[in-house]
Amino acid sequence: MAGQTPWQTTGPFFHFGFCWKGGADLTGDSALGSRPDLTAPGHDVLAEPGTTNRRLVKGERIEIVGQMFDNTGAPFTDALIEIWQANAAGRYACPEDNRAEIPLDENFIGFGRAATDKQGAYRFRTIRPGRVPGPGNTLQAPHIAFGLVGPGILKRLLTRIYFADAPENDEDPILALVPAARRSSLIATREPGAADIYRFDIRLGGPQETVLFDI
Amino acid sequence: MKPFAPEEKAAQPPSLFPDFRSSVTRAPASAPLKIPQTLTETTGPAGNGIWERLMGGNATDLTKQYKGEPLGERIIVSGRVLDENTRPVPNTMVELVQANPSGRYAHNYDQHDAPLDPNFTGVGRCITDAEGRYRFITLKPAAYPWANGPNTWRPAHIHFSIAGPAFATRLVTQMYFPGDPLFPLDAIACAVPEWARDRIVCRFDLETTMPYWALSYLFDFVLRGRDATPMEN
């Protein structure tokens, strides 16, 4: 046995390394996710991803937008948000998910990363995930796992987002563990006037504090 | 599906560590809610070729990213990504971010009065091999001041991000160098309990040094491993 390596904060100066081109766009070959505005001129050295054909990803295209706030309600201006999700059919692009009866999507991986800006805002382009199994014989509602790091965060914070228009939320085994009064902090809502944009704000304190998970 | 063993919480920094000033407003107000690991947590971006598709290929020699030679002490940083059962974690992404040998990051918000080097950025990527090994050639970063107190300095360190086999095994940390007088004074390093603090310090190794070329430091990352008991599902 070996002792687990302790976590440390990312600090504020990670953007030129950890934010890669296209990292926040899981469905297209765009540059969303990189932060040339924060990289010293001439220091954009990392190779770009190989050809991905991400524009061919199957599923309903959505955007997830939101703002992150610290425990005083001030914008969290330099967080790094990571997401992990299943494809539209409900299968994870990981050998551990070996359910051959659910198709993989060769153009979709399901991992993304976006840094918040001066307003604490972030944006991902992805697809609405399918359902995946939960504990026992349960089925989970469509959801996306969120990991939050950044300066001032010593160890990653974890949460999940669900979709307000998903009737499956009522039978989700993880949401059922969350006190009813706090469930709404995990539910992304459609932006008024935009059918494909969901808003998910993250609050580290206050009356609408986002529920965080310990896994 | 087997879940991952619990996090070794005693060895981890707390969310709120008042000596580290920015944690005061950025630690969550409430404790996290314990949930069982599901397929969402026991999977992650893993498998052949997945990291090249996501981010692009390896960039392991940080001294050869430009036409000119960068200035500073060349070092080799290598080791393995293991789980707590000392099993190697192959084919996973190790990302590196660091300051240059003057103590300056290639970041537009870094205001430290120290020069950038046009031939050194301080970023690298290495996908682990079948034995979980990674290896970087880089320059030794320098200490730099930060606004945590009236005269506070970060010890020399390298930021690392390791994906691991699953969402549950992710690790982002900093690696420090042996014998640094700033290490015991550092509010970020000291957020780790003293008895576990040597787990974030690398080891000087003469054996793997390249004679007349570069000194060598070894550092293994240890991630959560599989729990012994299978889940009900």
Coordinates of C-alpha atoms in Angstrom, one line a residue:
Chain A
M1 CA 0.0 0.0 0.0
A2 CA 1.1 3.5 -0.7
G3 CA -0.4 6.7 0.7
Q4 CA -2.5 8.8 -1.6
T5 CA -0.9 12.0 -2.9
P6 CA -2.4 15.1 -1.3
W7 CA -4.2 17.7 -3.5
Q8 CA -2.9 21.2 -3.9
T9 CA -4.5 24.3 -5.4
T10 CA -4.0 25.1 -9.1
G11 CA -3.0 28.7 -8.3
P12 CA -4.1 31.5 -10.6
F13 CA -1.6 31.0 -13.5
F14 CA -2.8 27.7 -15.1
H15 CA -4.6 29.0 -18.2
F16 CA -1.6 28.8 -20.6
G17 CA -1.2 25.1 -19.8
F18 CA -4.5 23.5 -18.7
C19 CA -6.9 25.2 -21.1
W20 CA -6.6 23.6 -24.4
K21 CA -8.1 24.6 -27.7
G22 CA -11.5 23.1 -28.1
G23 CA -11.6 21.9 -24.5
A24 CA -15.0 23.5 -23.8
D25 CA -16.5 22.4 -27.1
L26 CA -17.4 18.7 -27.1
T27 CA -19.3 18.9 -30.3
G28 CA -17.3 20.9 -32.8
D29 CA -13.8 21.7 -34.0
S30 CA -13.8 25.2 -32.5
A31 CA -11.3 26.9 -30.2
L32 CA -13.7 27.3 -27.3
G33 CA -11.9 26.6 -24.1
S34 CA -8.5 28.0 -24.8
R35 CA -7.5 31.4 -23.2
P36 CA -5.1 33.2 -25.6
D37 CA -6.1 36.4 -23.7
L38 CA -4.3 35.1 -20.6
T39 CA -1.3 33.6 -22.3
A40 CA 1.9 35.7 -22.6
P41 CA 2.4 36.6 -26.2
G42 CA 4.4 34.0 -28.1
H43 CA 3.8 31.3 -25.5
D44 CA 1.1 29.3 -27.2
V45 CA 3.2 26.1 -27.6
L46 CA 1.1 23.1 -27.1
A47 CA 0.0 21.0 -30.0
E48 CA -3.7 21.1 -31.0
P49 CA -5.9 18.1 -30.7
G50 CA -5.9 15.7 -33.7
T51 CA -8.8 15.6 -36.1
T52 CA -11.8 14.7 -34.1
N53 CA -14.9 15.0 -36.4
R54 CA -16.7 16.3 -33.4
R55 CA -19.2 18.0 -35.6
L56 CA -20.5 14.5 -36.4
V57 CA -21.3 13.8 -32.7
K58 CA -24.8 12.3 -32.3
G59 CA -27.3 13.9 -30.1
E60 CA -29.2 17.0 -29.2
R61 CA -26.8 20.0 -29.2
I62 CA -26.9 22.1 -26.0
E63 CA -24.9 24.8 -24.4
I64 CA -24.3 25.1 -20.7
V65 CA -23.6 28.5 -19.4
G66 CA -23.4 29.9 -15.9
Q67 CA -21.5 31.9 -13.4
M68 CA -19.6 30.7 -10.4
F69 CA -19.6 32.7 -7.1
D70 CA -17.5 32.3 -3.9
N71 CA -19.0 31.9 -0.5
T72 CA -19.5 35.7 -0.2
G73 CA -21.4 35.9 -3.5
A74 CA -18.5 37.5 -5.4
P75 CA -17.7 36.2 -8.9
F76 CA -15.2 33.4 -8.9
T77 CA -13.0 34.8 -11.7
D78 CA -10.4 32.2 -12.2
A79 CA -11.9 28.7 -11.6
L80 CA -11.3 25.8 -13.8
I81 CA -14.4 23.7 -14.4
E82 CA -14.2 20.1 -15.7
I83 CA -17.1 18.1 -17.0
W84 CA -17.6 14.3 -17.6
Q85 CA -20.7 12.9 -19.2
A86 CA -22.2 10.0 -21.2
N87 CA -23.0 10.1 -24.9
A88 CA -26.5 10.6 -26.2
A89 CA -27.2 6.9 -25.9
G90 CA -26.1 6.8 -22.3
R91 CA -22.6 5.2 -22.7
Y92 CA -19.3 6.4 -21.3
A93 CA -16.2 6.5 -23.5
C94 CA -14.3 4.4 -21.0
P95 CA -13.3 0.7 -21.0
E96 CA -14.9 0.5 -17.6
D97 CA -18.3 1.0 -19.2
N98 CA -18.4 -2.3 -21.1
R99 CA -22.1 -2.4 -21.9
A100 CA -21.8 -3.5 -25.5
E101 CA -25.5 -3.2 -26.1
I102 CA -25.3 0.6 -25.8
P103 CA -23.5 2.1 -28.8
L104 CA -20.3 4.2 -28.4
D105 CA -20.1 7.4 -30.4
E106 CA -16.7 7.4 -32.0
N107 CA -16.7 11.2 -32.3
F108 CA -17.7 11.9 -28.7
I109 CA -15.5 11.6 -25.6
G110 CA -17.5 13.5 -23.0
F111 CA -14.7 15.3 -21.2
G112 CA -14.3 19.1 -21.2
R113 CA -12.7 21.9 -19.4
A114 CA -13.5 25.7 -19.3
A115 CA -12.1 28.5 -17.2
T116 CA -14.4 31.2 -15.7
D117 CA -13.8 34.8 -16.8
K118 CA -13.9 38.2 -14.9
Q119 CA -17.6 37.8 -14.3
G120 CA -17.2 34.3 -13.1
A121 CA -18.9 33.1 -16.3
Y122 CA -18.2 29.9 -18.2
R123 CA -19.6 28.1 -21.3
F124 CA -19.6 24.6 -22.7
R125 CA -21.0 23.3 -25.9
T126 CA -22.0 19.6 -25.7
I127 CA -24.9 17.2 -26.2
R128 CA -27.6 16.2 -23.8
P129 CA -26.4 12.9 -22.2
G130 CA -28.5 9.7 -22.2
R131 CA -29.4 7.9 -19.0
V132 CA -26.9 5.6 -17.3
P133 CA -27.5 3.0 -14.5
G134 CA -27.4 3.9 -10.9
P135 CA -27.0 1.8 -7.7
G136 CA -29.0 -1.5 -7.7
N137 CA -31.6 -1.6 -10.5
T138 CA -32.1 2.1 -10.7
L139 CA -31.6 4.3 -13.8
Q140 CA -30.2 7.8 -13.4
A141 CA -31.7 10.9 -14.9
P142 CA -29.5 12.7 -17.6
H143 CA -26.8 14.5 -15.8
I144 CA -23.2 15.8 -16.1
A145 CA -20.5 15.5 -13.5
F146 CA -18.7 18.8 -12.6
G147 CA -15.3 19.1 -11.0
L148 CA -14.2 22.6 -9.7
V149 CA -10.7 23.7 -9.1
G150 CA -8.9 27.0 -9.0
P151 CA -7.0 29.4 -6.7
G152 CA -8.2 29.2 -3.1
I153 CA -9.6 25.7 -3.7
L154 CA -7.2 23.3 -2.0
K155 CA -9.0 20.1 -3.2
R156 CA -11.4 19.6 -6.0
L157 CA -15.1 20.3 -5.4
L158 CA -17.7 18.1 -7.1
T159 CA -21.2 18.6 -8.2
R160 CA -23.6 17.4 -10.9
I161 CA -26.1 19.1 -13.2
Y162 CA -29.5 17.9 -14.1
F163 CA -32.0 19.3 -16.6
A164 CA -35.1 21.1 -15.5
D165 CA -37.2 19.7 -18.3
A166 CA -36.3 16.0 -17.6
P167 CA -39.2 14.1 -16.0
E168 CA -36.7 11.4 -15.1
N169 CA -35.3 13.7 -12.3
D170 CA -38.2 12.5 -10.1
E171 CA -36.8 8.9 -10.0
D172 CA -33.0 9.8 -9.9
P173 CA -31.3 7.8 -7.1
I174 CA -28.7 10.5 -6.4
L175 CA -31.1 13.5 -6.4
A176 CA -33.2 11.5 -4.0
L177 CA -30.3 11.7 -1.5
V178 CA -30.3 15.5 -1.7
P179 CA -32.6 17.3 0.8
A180 CA -35.7 18.4 -1.2
A181 CA -35.1 22.1 -0.4
R182 CA -31.6 22.1 -2.0
R183 CA -32.3 20.0 -5.1
S184 CA -33.0 23.1 -7.3
S185 CA -29.3 24.0 -6.9
L186 CA -28.5 21.1 -9.1
I187 CA -31.0 21.7 -11.8
A188 CA -30.0 23.7 -15.0
T189 CA -32.8 25.8 -16.4
R190 CA -33.4 26.7 -20.0
E191 CA -32.4 30.3 -20.8
P192 CA -35.5 32.3 -21.8
G193 CA -35.9 32.6 -25.5
A194 CA -33.1 30.0 -26.3
A195 CA -34.2 26.4 -26.7
D196 CA -30.8 24.9 -26.5
I197 CA -29.0 26.9 -23.8
Y198 CA -29.1 25.8 -20.1
R199 CA -28.0 28.0 -17.2
F200 CA -26.2 26.4 -14.3
D201 CA -24.8 28.8 -11.7
I202 CA -22.5 27.5 -9.0
R203 CA -22.6 29.1 -5.6
L204 CA -20.2 28.2 -2.8
G205 CA -22.3 29.9 -0.1
G206 CA -25.6 31.7 0.5
P207 CA -29.2 30.6 0.5
Q208 CA -28.9 28.9 -2.9
E209 CA -25.6 27.2 -2.2
T210 CA -24.9 24.5 -4.8
V211 CA -24.9 21.0 -3.3
L212 CA -21.4 19.5 -3.5
F213 CA -20.7 15.8 -3.4
D214 CA -18.3 13.5 -1.6
I215 CA -17.5 10.4 -3.7
Chain B
M1 CA -18.5 -2.6 -11.1
K2 CA -16.1 -2.0 -8.3
P3 CA -16.0 1.4 -6.6
F4 CA -12.7 3.2 -5.7
A5 CA -11.4 3.0 -2.2
P6 CA -12.3 6.0 0.0
E7 CA -10.2 9.2 -0.3
E8 CA -7.5 9.2 2.4
K9 CA -9.1 12.3 4.0
A10 CA -6.6 12.6 6.8
A11 CA -3.8 13.2 4.4
Q12 CA -5.7 15.8 2.4
P13 CA -5.8 19.6 2.9
P14 CA -9.0 20.9 4.4
S15 CA -11.2 23.2 2.1
L16 CA -10.8 26.0 4.6
F17 CA -7.2 26.8 5.7
P18 CA -7.2 30.4 7.0
D19 CA -3.4 30.8 6.7
F20 CA -4.0 30.4 2.9
R21 CA -6.0 33.6 2.6
S22 CA -8.0 33.0 -0.5
S23 CA -9.4 29.8 0.9
V24 CA -11.4 31.9 3.4
T25 CA -13.8 33.2 0.7
R26 CA -13.5 30.2 -1.7
A27 CA -14.1 27.3 0.6
P28 CA -17.7 26.0 0.3
A29 CA -19.9 27.1 3.2
S30 CA -21.4 23.6 3.6
A31 CA -19.9 20.2 3.9
P32 CA -20.3 17.9 0.8
L33 CA -23.0 15.3 0.7
K34 CA -21.8 11.7 0.6
I35 CA -23.1 9.8 -2.4
P36 CA -22.4 6.3 -3.7
Q37 CA -20.1 5.9 -6.7
T38 CA -22.0 5.2 -9.9
L39 CA -20.8 4.5 -13.4
T40 CA -20.5 8.3 -13.7
E41 CA -17.8 8.4 -11.0
T42 CA -16.0 5.1 -11.8
T43 CA -15.5 6.0 -15.5
G44 CA -13.4 8.7 -17.0
P45 CA -11.6 9.6 -20.2
A46 CA -9.4 6.5 -20.6
G47 CA -8.4 4.1 -23.3
N48 CA -6.1 4.0 -26.3
G49 CA -5.5 7.2 -28.1
I50 CA -8.2 9.1 -26.2
W51 CA -5.9 11.8 -24.8
E52 CA -4.2 12.5 -28.1
R53 CA -7.6 13.0 -29.6
L54 CA -8.7 15.3 -26.8
M55 CA -5.6 17.5 -26.3
G56 CA -2.9 16.5 -28.8
G57 CA 0.2 14.5 -28.3
N58 CA 3.1 14.5 -25.8
A59 CA 5.2 17.5 -25.1
T60 CA 7.8 16.2 -22.7
D61 CA 10.9 18.2 -23.4
L62 CA 10.2 21.8 -22.3
T63 CA 13.7 22.9 -23.3
K64 CA 13.1 22.1 -27.0
Q65 CA 9.8 24.0 -27.6
Y66 CA 11.5 26.9 -29.4
K67 CA 14.5 27.4 -31.7
G68 CA 16.7 28.8 -29.0
E69 CA 17.9 27.3 -25.8
P70 CA 16.2 28.5 -22.7
L71 CA 18.2 29.8 -19.7
G72 CA 18.2 28.0 -16.4
E73 CA 19.1 24.7 -14.7
R74 CA 18.0 21.8 -16.8
I75 CA 16.4 19.0 -14.8
I76 CA 14.7 15.6 -15.4
V77 CA 11.5 15.0 -13.5
S78 CA 10.2 11.4 -13.9
G79 CA 8.4 8.7 -12.0
R80 CA 5.2 6.7 -12.1
V81 CA 1.5 7.2 -11.7
L82 CA 0.3 4.4 -9.3
D83 CA -2.8 3.6 -7.4
E84 CA -2.6 3.1 -3.7
N85 CA -2.2 -0.7 -4.2
T86 CA 1.0 0.2 -6.1
R87 CA -0.5 -0.9 -9.4
P88 CA 0.7 1.3 -12.4
V89 CA -1.9 3.6 -14.1
P90 CA -1.0 3.3 -17.8
N91 CA -2.2 5.5 -20.6
T92 CA -3.3 8.5 -18.5
M93 CA -2.5 12.1 -19.0
V94 CA 0.0 14.0 -16.8
E95 CA -0.1 17.7 -17.4
L96 CA 2.6 20.1 -16.1
V97 CA 2.5 23.9 -15.5
Q98 CA 5.3 25.8 -13.9
A99 CA 7.1 29.2 -13.5
N100 CA 10.4 29.7 -15.3
P101 CA 13.8 29.8 -13.6
S102 CA 13.3 33.5 -12.8
G103 CA 10.0 32.7 -11.0
R104 CA 7.7 34.1 -13.7
Y105 CA 4.7 32.4 -15.4
A106 CA 3.9 32.8 -19.0
H107 CA 0.6 34.2 -17.9
N108 CA -0.7 37.7 -18.6
Y109 CA -1.8 38.2 -15.0
D110 CA 1.6 37.4 -13.5
Q111 CA 2.9 40.8 -12.3
H112 CA 6.1 39.6 -10.7
D113 CA 9.1 41.8 -11.6
A114 CA 11.1 39.0 -13.2
P115 CA 11.8 38.3 -16.9
L116 CA 9.9 35.9 -19.2
D117 CA 12.2 33.7 -21.4
P118 CA 11.1 33.7 -25.1
N119 CA 12.4 30.2 -25.3
F120 CA 10.6 28.7 -22.3
T121 CA 6.9 28.5 -21.5
G122 CA 6.6 26.0 -18.7
V123 CA 3.9 23.7 -20.0
G124 CA 4.1 20.0 -20.8
R125 CA 2.1 16.8 -21.3
C126 CA 3.0 13.2 -21.0
I127 CA 0.8 10.2 -21.4
T128 CA 2.0 7.4 -19.1
D129 CA 3.3 4.2 -20.6
A130 CA 2.3 0.6 -19.9
E131 CA 4.2 0.7 -16.5
G132 CA 2.6 4.1 -15.6
R133 CA 5.8 6.0 -16.3
Y134 CA 6.2 9.6 -17.2
R135 CA 9.3 11.7 -17.9
F136 CA 9.8 15.4 -18.5
I137 CA 12.9 17.4 -19.3
T138 CA 12.4 20.9 -18.0
L139 CA 14.1 23.8 -16.1
K140 CA 14.1 24.1 -12.3
P141 CA 11.5 26.8 -11.5
A142 CA 12.3 29.5 -9.0
A143 CA 10.6 30.9 -5.9
Y144 CA 8.4 34.0 -6.3
P145 CA 6.5 36.4 -4.1
W146 CA 2.7 36.2 -3.7
A147 CA 0.2 38.4 -1.9
N148 CA -0.8 36.0 0.9
G149 CA 0.9 38.2 3.5
P150 CA 3.3 41.1 3.8
N151 CA 6.3 39.1 2.7
T152 CA 5.3 35.7 1.5
W153 CA 7.1 33.6 -1.1
R154 CA 6.1 30.4 -2.8
P155 CA 8.8 27.7 -2.6
A156 CA 9.9 26.4 -6.1
H157 CA 7.2 24.0 -7.3
I158 CA 5.7 22.4 -10.4
H159 CA 1.9 22.1 -10.9
F160 CA 0.7 18.7 -12.0
S161 CA -2.7 17.4 -13.2
I162 CA -3.3 13.7 -13.4
A163 CA -6.5 12.3 -14.9
G164 CA -6.3 8.7 -13.7
P165 CA -8.7 5.9 -14.8
A166 CA -11.9 7.6 -13.6
F167 CA -13.6 10.8 -12.6
A168 CA -13.1 9.7 -9.0
T169 CA -9.4 9.3 -9.3
R170 CA -8.5 12.8 -10.5
L171 CA -5.5 14.6 -8.9
V172 CA -4.3 18.1 -9.2
T173 CA -1.3 18.9 -7.0
Q174 CA 2.0 20.7 -6.7
M175 CA 5.4 19.0 -6.4
Y176 CA 8.2 20.6 -4.3
F177 CA 11.9 20.2 -4.1
P178 CA 13.8 18.6 -1.2
G179 CA 15.4 20.9 1.3
D180 CA 13.7 24.1 0.3
P181 CA 13.8 26.6 3.2
L182 CA 10.5 28.2 2.0
F183 CA 8.6 24.9 2.1
P184 CA 7.8 24.8 5.9
L185 CA 6.7 28.5 5.7
D186 CA 4.3 28.0 2.7
A187 CA 0.6 28.3 3.5
I188 CA -0.4 26.1 0.6
A189 CA 2.1 23.2 1.3
C190 CA 1.3 23.5 5.0
A191 CA -2.4 22.9 4.4
V192 CA -1.4 19.3 4.1
P193 CA -0.9 17.7 7.6
E194 CA 2.8 17.6 8.5
W195 CA 3.0 13.8 8.6
A196 CA 1.8 13.5 5.0
R197 CA 3.7 16.6 3.7
D198 CA 6.7 14.6 2.4
R199 CA 4.3 13.1 -0.2
I200 CA 4.4 16.3 -2.2
V201 CA 8.2 16.6 -2.2
C202 CA 10.3 14.9 -4.9
R203 CA 13.5 13.0 -4.3
F204 CA 16.9 13.8 -5.8
D205 CA 18.3 10.8 -7.6
L206 CA 21.9 10.6 -8.7
E207 CA 21.3 7.3 -10.4
T208 CA 19.0 8.7 -13.1
T209 CA 21.0 12.0 -13.5
M210 CA 22.4 12.4 -17.0
P211 CA 26.1 13.0 -16.4
Y212 CA 27.4 16.3 -17.6
W213 CA 23.9 17.3 -18.7
A214 CA 21.1 17.4 -16.2
L215 CA 20.2 16.5 -12.6
S216 CA 17.3 14.2 -11.9
Y217 CA 14.3 14.2 -9.5
L218 CA 11.9 11.4 -9.0
F219 CA 8.2 11.7 -8.0
D220 CA 5.4 9.1 -8.0
F221 CA 1.8 10.1 -8.0
V222 CA -0.5 7.9 -5.9
L223 CA -4.2 7.8 -6.9
R224 CA -7.1 6.1 -5.2
G225 CA -7.3 2.4 -6.0
R226 CA -10.0 -0.1 -6.3
D227 CA -11.9 -1.0 -3.2
A228 CA -11.7 -4.7 -2.2
T229 CA -15.5 -5.3 -2.0
P230 CA -17.7 -5.2 -5.1
M231 CA -20.7 -2.9 -5.2
E232 CA -24.2 -4.3 -5.0
N233 CA -24.7 -3.7 -8.7

